[in-house]
Short mmCIF file of C-alpha atoms in Angstrom, two decimals:
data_model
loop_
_atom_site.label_atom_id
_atom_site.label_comp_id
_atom_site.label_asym_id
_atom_site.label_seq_id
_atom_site.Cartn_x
_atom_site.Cartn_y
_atom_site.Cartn_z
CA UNK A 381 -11.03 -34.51 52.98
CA UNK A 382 -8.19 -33.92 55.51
CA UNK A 383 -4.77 -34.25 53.12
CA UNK A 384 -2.01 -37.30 54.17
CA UNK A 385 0.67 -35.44 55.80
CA UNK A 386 3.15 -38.03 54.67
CA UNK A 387 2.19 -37.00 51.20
CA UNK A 388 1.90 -33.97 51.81
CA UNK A 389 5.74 -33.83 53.15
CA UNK A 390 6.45 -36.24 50.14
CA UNK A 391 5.08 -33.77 47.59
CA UNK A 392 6.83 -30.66 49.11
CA UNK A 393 10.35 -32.52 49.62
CA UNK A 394 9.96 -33.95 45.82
CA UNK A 395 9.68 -30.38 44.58
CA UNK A 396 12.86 -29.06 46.09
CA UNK A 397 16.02 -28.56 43.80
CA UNK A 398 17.66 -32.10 43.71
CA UNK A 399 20.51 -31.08 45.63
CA UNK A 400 18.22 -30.38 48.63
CA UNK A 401 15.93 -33.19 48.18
CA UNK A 402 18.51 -35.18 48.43
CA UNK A 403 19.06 -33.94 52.00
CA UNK A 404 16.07 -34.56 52.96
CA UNK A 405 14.92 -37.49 51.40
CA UNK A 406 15.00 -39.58 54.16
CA UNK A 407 11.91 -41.90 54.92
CA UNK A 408 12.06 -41.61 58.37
CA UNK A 409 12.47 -37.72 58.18
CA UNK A 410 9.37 -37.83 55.70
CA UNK A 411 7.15 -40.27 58.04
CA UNK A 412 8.36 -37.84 61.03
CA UNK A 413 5.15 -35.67 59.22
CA UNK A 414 2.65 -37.81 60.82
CA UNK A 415 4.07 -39.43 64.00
CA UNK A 416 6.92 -39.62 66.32
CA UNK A 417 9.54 -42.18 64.80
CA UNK A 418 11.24 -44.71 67.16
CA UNK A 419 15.43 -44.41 66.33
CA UNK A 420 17.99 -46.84 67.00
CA UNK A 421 20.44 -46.37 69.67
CA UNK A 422 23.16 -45.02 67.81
CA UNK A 423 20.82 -42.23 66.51
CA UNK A 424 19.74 -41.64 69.53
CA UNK A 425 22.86 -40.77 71.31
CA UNK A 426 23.54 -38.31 68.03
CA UNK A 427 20.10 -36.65 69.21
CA UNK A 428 21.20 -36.01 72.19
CA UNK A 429 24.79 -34.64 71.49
CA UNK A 430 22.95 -32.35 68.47
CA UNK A 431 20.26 -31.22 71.18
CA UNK A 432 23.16 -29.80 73.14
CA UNK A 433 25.26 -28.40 70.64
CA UNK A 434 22.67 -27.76 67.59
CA UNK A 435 24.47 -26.67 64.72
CA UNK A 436 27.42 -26.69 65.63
CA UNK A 437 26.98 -29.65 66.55
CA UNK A 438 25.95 -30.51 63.46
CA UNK A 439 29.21 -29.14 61.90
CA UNK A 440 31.42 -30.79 64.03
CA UNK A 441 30.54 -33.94 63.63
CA UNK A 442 29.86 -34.34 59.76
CA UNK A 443 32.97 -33.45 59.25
CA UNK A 444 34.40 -36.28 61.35
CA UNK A 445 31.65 -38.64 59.32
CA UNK A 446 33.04 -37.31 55.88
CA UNK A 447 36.69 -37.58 57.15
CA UNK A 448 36.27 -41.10 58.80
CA UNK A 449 33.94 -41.68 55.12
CA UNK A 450 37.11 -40.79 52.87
CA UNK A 451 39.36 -42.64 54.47
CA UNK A 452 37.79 -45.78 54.92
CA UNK A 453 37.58 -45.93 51.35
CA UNK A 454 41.08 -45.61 50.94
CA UNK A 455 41.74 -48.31 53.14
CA UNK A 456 40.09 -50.61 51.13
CA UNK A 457 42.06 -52.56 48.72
CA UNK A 458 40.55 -53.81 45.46
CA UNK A 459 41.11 -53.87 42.12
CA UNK A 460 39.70 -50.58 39.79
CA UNK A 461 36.91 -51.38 37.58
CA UNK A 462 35.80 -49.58 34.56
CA UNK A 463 32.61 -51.01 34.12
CA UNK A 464 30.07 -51.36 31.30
CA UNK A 465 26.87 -50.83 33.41
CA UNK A 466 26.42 -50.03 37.34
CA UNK A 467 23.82 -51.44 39.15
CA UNK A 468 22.97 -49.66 42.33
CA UNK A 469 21.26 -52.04 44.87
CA UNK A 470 20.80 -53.07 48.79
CA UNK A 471 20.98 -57.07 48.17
CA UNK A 472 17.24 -57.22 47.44
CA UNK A 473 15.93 -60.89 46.68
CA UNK A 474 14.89 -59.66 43.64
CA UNK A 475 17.91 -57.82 42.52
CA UNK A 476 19.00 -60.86 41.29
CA UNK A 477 16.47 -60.98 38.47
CA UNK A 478 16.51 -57.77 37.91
CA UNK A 479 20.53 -57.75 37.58
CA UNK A 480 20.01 -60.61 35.18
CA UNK A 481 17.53 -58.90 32.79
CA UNK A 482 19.97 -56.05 32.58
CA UNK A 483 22.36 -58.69 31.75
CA UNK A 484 20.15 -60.75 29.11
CA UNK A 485 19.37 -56.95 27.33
CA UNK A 486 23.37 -55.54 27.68
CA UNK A 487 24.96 -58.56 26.92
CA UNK A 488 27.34 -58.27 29.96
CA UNK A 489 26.81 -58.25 33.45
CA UNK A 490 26.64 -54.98 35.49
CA UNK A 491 28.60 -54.35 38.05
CA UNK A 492 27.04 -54.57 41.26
CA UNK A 493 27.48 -51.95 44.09
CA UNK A 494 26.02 -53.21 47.38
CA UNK A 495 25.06 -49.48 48.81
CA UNK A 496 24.51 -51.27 52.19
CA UNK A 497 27.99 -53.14 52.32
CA UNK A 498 31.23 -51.62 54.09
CA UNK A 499 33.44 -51.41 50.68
CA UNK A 500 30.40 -51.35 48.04
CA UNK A 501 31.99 -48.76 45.37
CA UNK A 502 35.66 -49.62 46.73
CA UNK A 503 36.20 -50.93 42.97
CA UNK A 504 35.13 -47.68 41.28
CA UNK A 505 37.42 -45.13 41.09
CA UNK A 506 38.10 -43.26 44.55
CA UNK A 507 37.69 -39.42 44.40
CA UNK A 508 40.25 -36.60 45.65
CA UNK A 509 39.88 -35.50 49.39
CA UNK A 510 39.75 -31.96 47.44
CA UNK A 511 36.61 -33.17 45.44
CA UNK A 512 34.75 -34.28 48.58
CA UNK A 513 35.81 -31.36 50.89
CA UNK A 514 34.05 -28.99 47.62
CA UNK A 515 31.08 -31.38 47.98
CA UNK A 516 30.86 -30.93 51.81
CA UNK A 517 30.54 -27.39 52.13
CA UNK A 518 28.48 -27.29 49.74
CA UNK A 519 25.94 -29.95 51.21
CA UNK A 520 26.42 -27.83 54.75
CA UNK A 521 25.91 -24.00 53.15
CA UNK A 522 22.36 -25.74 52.46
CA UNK A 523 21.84 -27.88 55.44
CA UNK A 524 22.40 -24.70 56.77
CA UNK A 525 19.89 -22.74 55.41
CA UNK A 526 17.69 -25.51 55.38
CA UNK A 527 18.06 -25.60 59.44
CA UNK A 528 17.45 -21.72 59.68
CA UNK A 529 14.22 -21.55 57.90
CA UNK A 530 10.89 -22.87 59.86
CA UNK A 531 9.84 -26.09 58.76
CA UNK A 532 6.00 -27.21 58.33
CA UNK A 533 6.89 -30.36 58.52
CA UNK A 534 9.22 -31.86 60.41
CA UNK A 535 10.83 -30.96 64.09
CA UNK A 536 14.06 -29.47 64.50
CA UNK A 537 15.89 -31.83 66.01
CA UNK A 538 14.58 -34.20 63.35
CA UNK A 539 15.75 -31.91 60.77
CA UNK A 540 19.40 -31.83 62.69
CA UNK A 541 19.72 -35.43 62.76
CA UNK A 542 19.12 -36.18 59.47
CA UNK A 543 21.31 -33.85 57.46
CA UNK A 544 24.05 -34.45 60.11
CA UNK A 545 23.91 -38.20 58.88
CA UNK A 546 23.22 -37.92 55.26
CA UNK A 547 25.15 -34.65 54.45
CA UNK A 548 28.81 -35.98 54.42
CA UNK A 549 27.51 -39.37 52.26
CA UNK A 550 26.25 -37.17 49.85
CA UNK A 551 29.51 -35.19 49.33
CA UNK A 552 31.32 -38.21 49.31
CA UNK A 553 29.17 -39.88 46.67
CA UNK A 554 28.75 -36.99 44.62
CA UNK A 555 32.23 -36.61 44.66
CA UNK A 556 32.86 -40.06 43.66
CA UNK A 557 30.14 -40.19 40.69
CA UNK A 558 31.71 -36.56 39.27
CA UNK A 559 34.99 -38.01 38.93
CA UNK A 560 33.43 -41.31 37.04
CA UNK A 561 31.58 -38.95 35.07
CA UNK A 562 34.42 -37.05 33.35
CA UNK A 563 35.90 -40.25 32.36
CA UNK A 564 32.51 -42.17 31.35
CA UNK A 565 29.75 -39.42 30.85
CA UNK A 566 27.92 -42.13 28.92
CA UNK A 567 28.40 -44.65 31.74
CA UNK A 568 24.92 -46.99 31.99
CA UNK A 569 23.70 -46.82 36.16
CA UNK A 570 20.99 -48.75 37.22
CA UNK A 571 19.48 -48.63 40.64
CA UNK A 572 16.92 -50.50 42.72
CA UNK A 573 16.49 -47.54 45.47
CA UNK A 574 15.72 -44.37 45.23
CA UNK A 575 18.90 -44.04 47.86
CA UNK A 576 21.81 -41.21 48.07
CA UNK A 577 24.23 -42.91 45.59
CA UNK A 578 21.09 -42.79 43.12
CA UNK A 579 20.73 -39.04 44.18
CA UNK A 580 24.39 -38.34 43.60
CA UNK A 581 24.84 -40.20 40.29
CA UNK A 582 21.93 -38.25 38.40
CA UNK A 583 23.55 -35.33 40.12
CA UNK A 584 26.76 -35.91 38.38
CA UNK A 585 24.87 -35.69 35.40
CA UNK A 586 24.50 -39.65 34.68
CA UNK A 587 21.07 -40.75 33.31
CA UNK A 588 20.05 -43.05 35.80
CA UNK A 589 17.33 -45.83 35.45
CA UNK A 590 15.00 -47.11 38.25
CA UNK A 591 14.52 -50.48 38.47
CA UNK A 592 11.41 -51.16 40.57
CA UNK A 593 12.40 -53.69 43.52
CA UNK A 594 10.05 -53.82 46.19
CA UNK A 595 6.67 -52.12 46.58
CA UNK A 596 6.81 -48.19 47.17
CA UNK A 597 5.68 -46.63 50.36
CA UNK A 598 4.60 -43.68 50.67
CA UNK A 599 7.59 -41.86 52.51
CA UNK A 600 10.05 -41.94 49.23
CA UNK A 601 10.83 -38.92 47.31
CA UNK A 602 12.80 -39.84 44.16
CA UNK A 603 16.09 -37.89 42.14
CA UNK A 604 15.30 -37.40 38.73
CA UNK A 605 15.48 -40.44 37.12
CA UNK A 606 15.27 -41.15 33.19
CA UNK A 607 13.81 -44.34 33.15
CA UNK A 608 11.67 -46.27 35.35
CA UNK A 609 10.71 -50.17 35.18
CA UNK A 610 7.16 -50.58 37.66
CA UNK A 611 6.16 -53.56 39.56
CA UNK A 612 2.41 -52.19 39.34
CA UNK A 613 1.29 -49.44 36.75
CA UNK A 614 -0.29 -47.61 39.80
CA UNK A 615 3.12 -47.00 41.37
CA UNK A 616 4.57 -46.31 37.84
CA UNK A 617 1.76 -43.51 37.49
CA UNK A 618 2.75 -42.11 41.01
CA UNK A 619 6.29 -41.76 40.21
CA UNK A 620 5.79 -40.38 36.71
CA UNK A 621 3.36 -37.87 38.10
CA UNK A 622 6.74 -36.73 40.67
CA UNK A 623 9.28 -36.72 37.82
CA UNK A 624 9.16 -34.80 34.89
CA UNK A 625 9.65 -36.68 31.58
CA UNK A 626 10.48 -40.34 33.17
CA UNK A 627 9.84 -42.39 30.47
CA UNK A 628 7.74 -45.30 32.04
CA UNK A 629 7.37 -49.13 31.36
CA UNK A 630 5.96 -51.92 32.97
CA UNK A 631 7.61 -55.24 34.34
CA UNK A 632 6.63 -57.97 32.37
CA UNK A 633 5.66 -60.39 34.25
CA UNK A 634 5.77 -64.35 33.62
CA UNK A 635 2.26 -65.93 32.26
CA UNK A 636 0.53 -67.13 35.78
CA UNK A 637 1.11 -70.96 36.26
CA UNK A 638 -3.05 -72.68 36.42
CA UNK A 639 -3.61 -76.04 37.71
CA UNK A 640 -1.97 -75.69 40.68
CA UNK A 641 -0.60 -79.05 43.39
CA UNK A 642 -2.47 -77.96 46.64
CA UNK A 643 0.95 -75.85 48.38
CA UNK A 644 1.19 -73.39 50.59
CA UNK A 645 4.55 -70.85 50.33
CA UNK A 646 5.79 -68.94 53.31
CA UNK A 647 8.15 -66.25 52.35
CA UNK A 648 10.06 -64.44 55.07
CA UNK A 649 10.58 -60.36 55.60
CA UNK A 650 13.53 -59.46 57.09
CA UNK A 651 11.61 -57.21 59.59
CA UNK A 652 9.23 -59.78 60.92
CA UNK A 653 9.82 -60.82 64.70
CA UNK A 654 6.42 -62.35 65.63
CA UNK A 655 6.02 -66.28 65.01
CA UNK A 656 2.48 -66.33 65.73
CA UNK A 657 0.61 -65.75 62.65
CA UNK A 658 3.23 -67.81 60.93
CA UNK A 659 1.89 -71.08 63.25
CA UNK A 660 -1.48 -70.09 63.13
CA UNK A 661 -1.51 -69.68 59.11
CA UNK A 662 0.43 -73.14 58.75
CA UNK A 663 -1.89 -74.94 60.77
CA UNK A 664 -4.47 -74.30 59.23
CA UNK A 665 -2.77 -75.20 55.91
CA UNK A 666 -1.95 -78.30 57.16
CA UNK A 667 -5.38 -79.12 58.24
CA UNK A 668 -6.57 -78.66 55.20
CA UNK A 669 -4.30 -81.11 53.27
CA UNK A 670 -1.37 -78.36 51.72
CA UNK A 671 1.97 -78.85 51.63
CA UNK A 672 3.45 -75.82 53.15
CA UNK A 673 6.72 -74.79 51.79
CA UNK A 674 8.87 -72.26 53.67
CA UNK A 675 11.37 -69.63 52.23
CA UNK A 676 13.14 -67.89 54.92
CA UNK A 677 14.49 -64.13 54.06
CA UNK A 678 18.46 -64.73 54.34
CA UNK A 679 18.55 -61.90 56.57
CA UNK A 680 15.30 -62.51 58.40
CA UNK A 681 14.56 -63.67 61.87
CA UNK A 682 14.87 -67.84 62.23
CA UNK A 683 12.74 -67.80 65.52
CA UNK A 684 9.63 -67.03 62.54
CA UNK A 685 9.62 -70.68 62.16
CA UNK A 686 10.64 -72.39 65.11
CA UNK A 687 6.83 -73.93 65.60
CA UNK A 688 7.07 -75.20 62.58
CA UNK A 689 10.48 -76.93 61.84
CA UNK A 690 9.92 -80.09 61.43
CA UNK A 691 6.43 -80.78 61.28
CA UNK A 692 5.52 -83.31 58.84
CA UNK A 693 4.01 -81.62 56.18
CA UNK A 694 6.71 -78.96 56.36
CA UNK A 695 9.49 -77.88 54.40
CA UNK A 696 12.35 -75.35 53.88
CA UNK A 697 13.90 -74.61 50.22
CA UNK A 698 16.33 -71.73 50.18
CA UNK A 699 18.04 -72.44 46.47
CA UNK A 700 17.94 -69.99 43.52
CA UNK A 701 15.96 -67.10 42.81
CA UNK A 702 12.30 -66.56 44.25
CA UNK A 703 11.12 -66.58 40.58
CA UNK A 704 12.72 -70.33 40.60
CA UNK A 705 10.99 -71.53 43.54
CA UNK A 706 7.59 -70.35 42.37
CA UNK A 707 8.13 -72.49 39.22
CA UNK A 708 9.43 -75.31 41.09
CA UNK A 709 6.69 -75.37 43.68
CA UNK A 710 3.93 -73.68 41.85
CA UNK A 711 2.23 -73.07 45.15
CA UNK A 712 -1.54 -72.25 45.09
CA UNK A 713 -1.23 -69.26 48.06
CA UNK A 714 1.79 -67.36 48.89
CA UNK A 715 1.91 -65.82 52.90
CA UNK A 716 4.39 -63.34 53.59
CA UNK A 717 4.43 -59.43 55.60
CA UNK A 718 5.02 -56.40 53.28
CA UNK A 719 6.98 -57.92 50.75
CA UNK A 720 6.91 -57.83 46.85
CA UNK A 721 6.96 -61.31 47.08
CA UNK A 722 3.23 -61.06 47.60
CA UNK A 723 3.11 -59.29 43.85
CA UNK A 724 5.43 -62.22 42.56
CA UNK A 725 2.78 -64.39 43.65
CA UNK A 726 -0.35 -63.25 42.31
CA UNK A 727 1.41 -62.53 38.77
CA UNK A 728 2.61 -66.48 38.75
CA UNK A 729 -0.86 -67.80 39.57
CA UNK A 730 -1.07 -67.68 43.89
CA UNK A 731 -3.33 -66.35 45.66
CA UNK A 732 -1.09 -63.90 48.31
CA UNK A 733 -1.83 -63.61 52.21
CA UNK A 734 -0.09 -60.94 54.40
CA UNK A 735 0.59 -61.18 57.58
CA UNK A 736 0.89 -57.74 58.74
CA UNK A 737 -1.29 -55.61 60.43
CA UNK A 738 0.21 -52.33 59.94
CA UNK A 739 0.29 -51.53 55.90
CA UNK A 740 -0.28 -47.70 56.31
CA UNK A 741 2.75 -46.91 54.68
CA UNK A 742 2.83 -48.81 51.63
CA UNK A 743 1.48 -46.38 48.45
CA UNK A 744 -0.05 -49.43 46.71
CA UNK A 745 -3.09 -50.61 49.12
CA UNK A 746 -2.50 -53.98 50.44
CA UNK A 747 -5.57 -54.97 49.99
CA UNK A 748 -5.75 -54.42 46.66
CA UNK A 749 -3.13 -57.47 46.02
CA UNK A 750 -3.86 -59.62 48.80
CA UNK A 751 -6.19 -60.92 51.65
CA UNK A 752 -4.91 -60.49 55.29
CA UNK A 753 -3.92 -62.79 57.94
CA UNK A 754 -5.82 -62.96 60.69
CA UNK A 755 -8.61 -60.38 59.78
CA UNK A 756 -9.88 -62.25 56.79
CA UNK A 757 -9.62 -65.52 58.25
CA UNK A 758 -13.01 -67.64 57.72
CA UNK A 759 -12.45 -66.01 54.18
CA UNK A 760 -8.94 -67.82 53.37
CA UNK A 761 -9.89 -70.98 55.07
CA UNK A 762 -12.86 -70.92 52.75
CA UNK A 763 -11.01 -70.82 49.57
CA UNK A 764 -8.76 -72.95 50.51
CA UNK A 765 -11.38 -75.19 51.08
CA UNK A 766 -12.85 -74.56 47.77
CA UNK A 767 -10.87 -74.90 44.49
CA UNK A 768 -13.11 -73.08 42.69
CA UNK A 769 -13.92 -70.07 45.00
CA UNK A 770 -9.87 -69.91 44.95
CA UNK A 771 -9.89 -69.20 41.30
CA UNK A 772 -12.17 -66.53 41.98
CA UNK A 773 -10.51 -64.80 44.63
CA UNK A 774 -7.67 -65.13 42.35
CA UNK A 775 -9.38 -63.38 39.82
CA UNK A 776 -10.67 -60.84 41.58
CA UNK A 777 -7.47 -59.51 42.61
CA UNK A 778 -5.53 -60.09 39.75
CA UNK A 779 -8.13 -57.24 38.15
CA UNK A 780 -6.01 -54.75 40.56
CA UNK A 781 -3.14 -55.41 38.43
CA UNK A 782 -4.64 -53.77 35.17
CA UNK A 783 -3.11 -50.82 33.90
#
């Protein structure tokens, strides 16, 4: 059997010394194994300045990136925080719940770093241009190396790019998380990614738990967490097989919801452009006597459900948490792309639908969780149809979920 090069990469990456994986453990680096990745524009121009210049290219400008880095965080003016807890997040849906269990088990409420946002650790304490500089050539005596030894894997200039951009982050980060450590080595951190400030915190020498957001695809390589919380026990097993001595638990999810009002749940992906199988699934819902129900993702494309607003039959409900609006609506079939709110779904009682037609990367098979959108078609119109043949579709994949 011919071996998955994007595990393959995975596996080899994963078993680097942290400090390097962390280089490297970029997904789009890691799916570069298998196929030529499409980059954004501002990537793109870096390509082209690095294919001209190569590594000194490379040298040049991550040191502007760590400069321009360092001193956009002292241009940021908040108010220091000594925290109990750090959670480590992108503003996930589903961070909210998972911010509030930490809550409910700590007794206070983490602080949240939004790794995506402009000034997400400007409240933590800011570390010495000294510290950072140490950090930097550090990260570029290996990007170095790394860049002078032939690569199975991945292309050169895919190689340049990516420790250009994640080289300086890292020192920064690192930087920042040493100086919080030798004031709160028994800090709590919490993340939701498997993201450079999660790489730079356990390499500080914090224990740092994973806390299982979304389902895993197959291009993530992981630091060395303690602790991991799993959505499914077959991702749990996958990561626990990658990191020695994680100590492992499942999610607990709530008891699924039976007897359930004939509604049908859109929830919206953030990546989803294409409105089509959105009207085509909602019709049909509607023909068949559901009340569809739509959640839109907050940073998702509104053109999804332009065909639809308004309809009679049709409506939006953006309040609370996911969790609350599958108790409030207790819908009988959830539709969304590649989204954990799928999972959420199933656990509470749905039956789940995706809607996209290109699940390759996810490490969990789709299938195994959900019926697909248009390619099982006569199937979902048939159980929705049929209360009955619903409860055993239900049941059928629910038995994926076992440990």
């Amino acid at each position: 059997m011919t071996r998955d090069p994007i595990i393959s990469a995975a596996d080899r990456v994963q078993a680097m010394p942290q400090f390097r994986r962390a280089l490297l453990a970029r997904e789009a680096l890691i799916a570069g194994a298998s196929k030529t990745v499409a980059f954004g524009p501002r990537e793109g121009r870096l390509r082209r300045l690095l294919a001209a210049t190569g590594r000194g290219g490379m040298v040049v400008v991550s040191l502007v990136l760590l400069l321009g880095r360092y001193f956009a965080g002292c241009r940021v003016a908040t108010k220091k925080v000594m925290p109990e807890a750090i959670f480590l997040g992108i503003g996930a849906m589903r961070e909210q719940m998972l911010r509030a269990d930490i809550q409910a088990q700590l007794g206070t409420e983490p602080h949240f770093v939004d790794e995506l946002g402009a000034d997400g650790f400007a409240a933590l304490p800011r570390p010495s241009l000294t510290q950072v500089i140490r950090h930097w050539m550090r990260a570029m005596h290996e990007a170095l190396e790394i860049y002078s030894e032939p690569d199975p894997d991945f292309k050169p200039l895919d190689l340049l790019s990516t420790l250009t951009m994640r080289l300086h982050e890292l020192a920064y980060l690192l930087a920042l998380f040493e100086r919080l450590h030798e004031t709160r080595p028994q800090l709590l951190i919490y993340s939701s990614t498997a993201g450079l400030a999660a790489y730079a915190a356990c390499l500080a020498g914090f224990k740092v738990e994973y806390r299982q957001h979304g389902l895993l695809a197959r291009t993530l390589v992981f630091p060395e967490f303690c602790a991991m919380v799993a959505l499914t026990a077959f991702e749990g097993r996958y990561v626990a097989s990658r990191i020695h001595g994680l100590a492992l638990r499942l999610n607990k999810p709530p008891a699924a919801l039976t007897s359930l009002p004939k509604v049908f749940a859109f929830a919206g992906d953030y990546e989803a452009k294409d409105p089509s199988p959105v009207t085509e699934l909602a019709e049909v819902a509607l023909v068949n006597g559901f009340h569809v129900i739509v959640r839109p993702h907050p940073r998702g494309h509104n053109n999804l459900w332009d065909d639809i607003r308004g309809r009679d039959g049709v409506d939006f409900d953006t309040d609370g948490r996911f969790e609350d609006f599958l108790g409030k609506w207790r819908p009988a079939f959830v539709a969304s792309w590649i989204s954990t709110t799928l999972l959420d779904g199933l656990q509470m009682g749905a039956v789940p639908v995706t809607l996209s037609r290109d699940n390759r990367l996810l490490l969990l098979p789709i299938d195994t969780i959900a019926f697909s959108w248009p390619q099982q078609r006569a199937l979902i119109e048939s159980i929705m149809r049929d209360s009955e043949e619903r409860q055993r579709a239900f049941e059928s994949l629910s038995e994926n979920l076992q440990p």
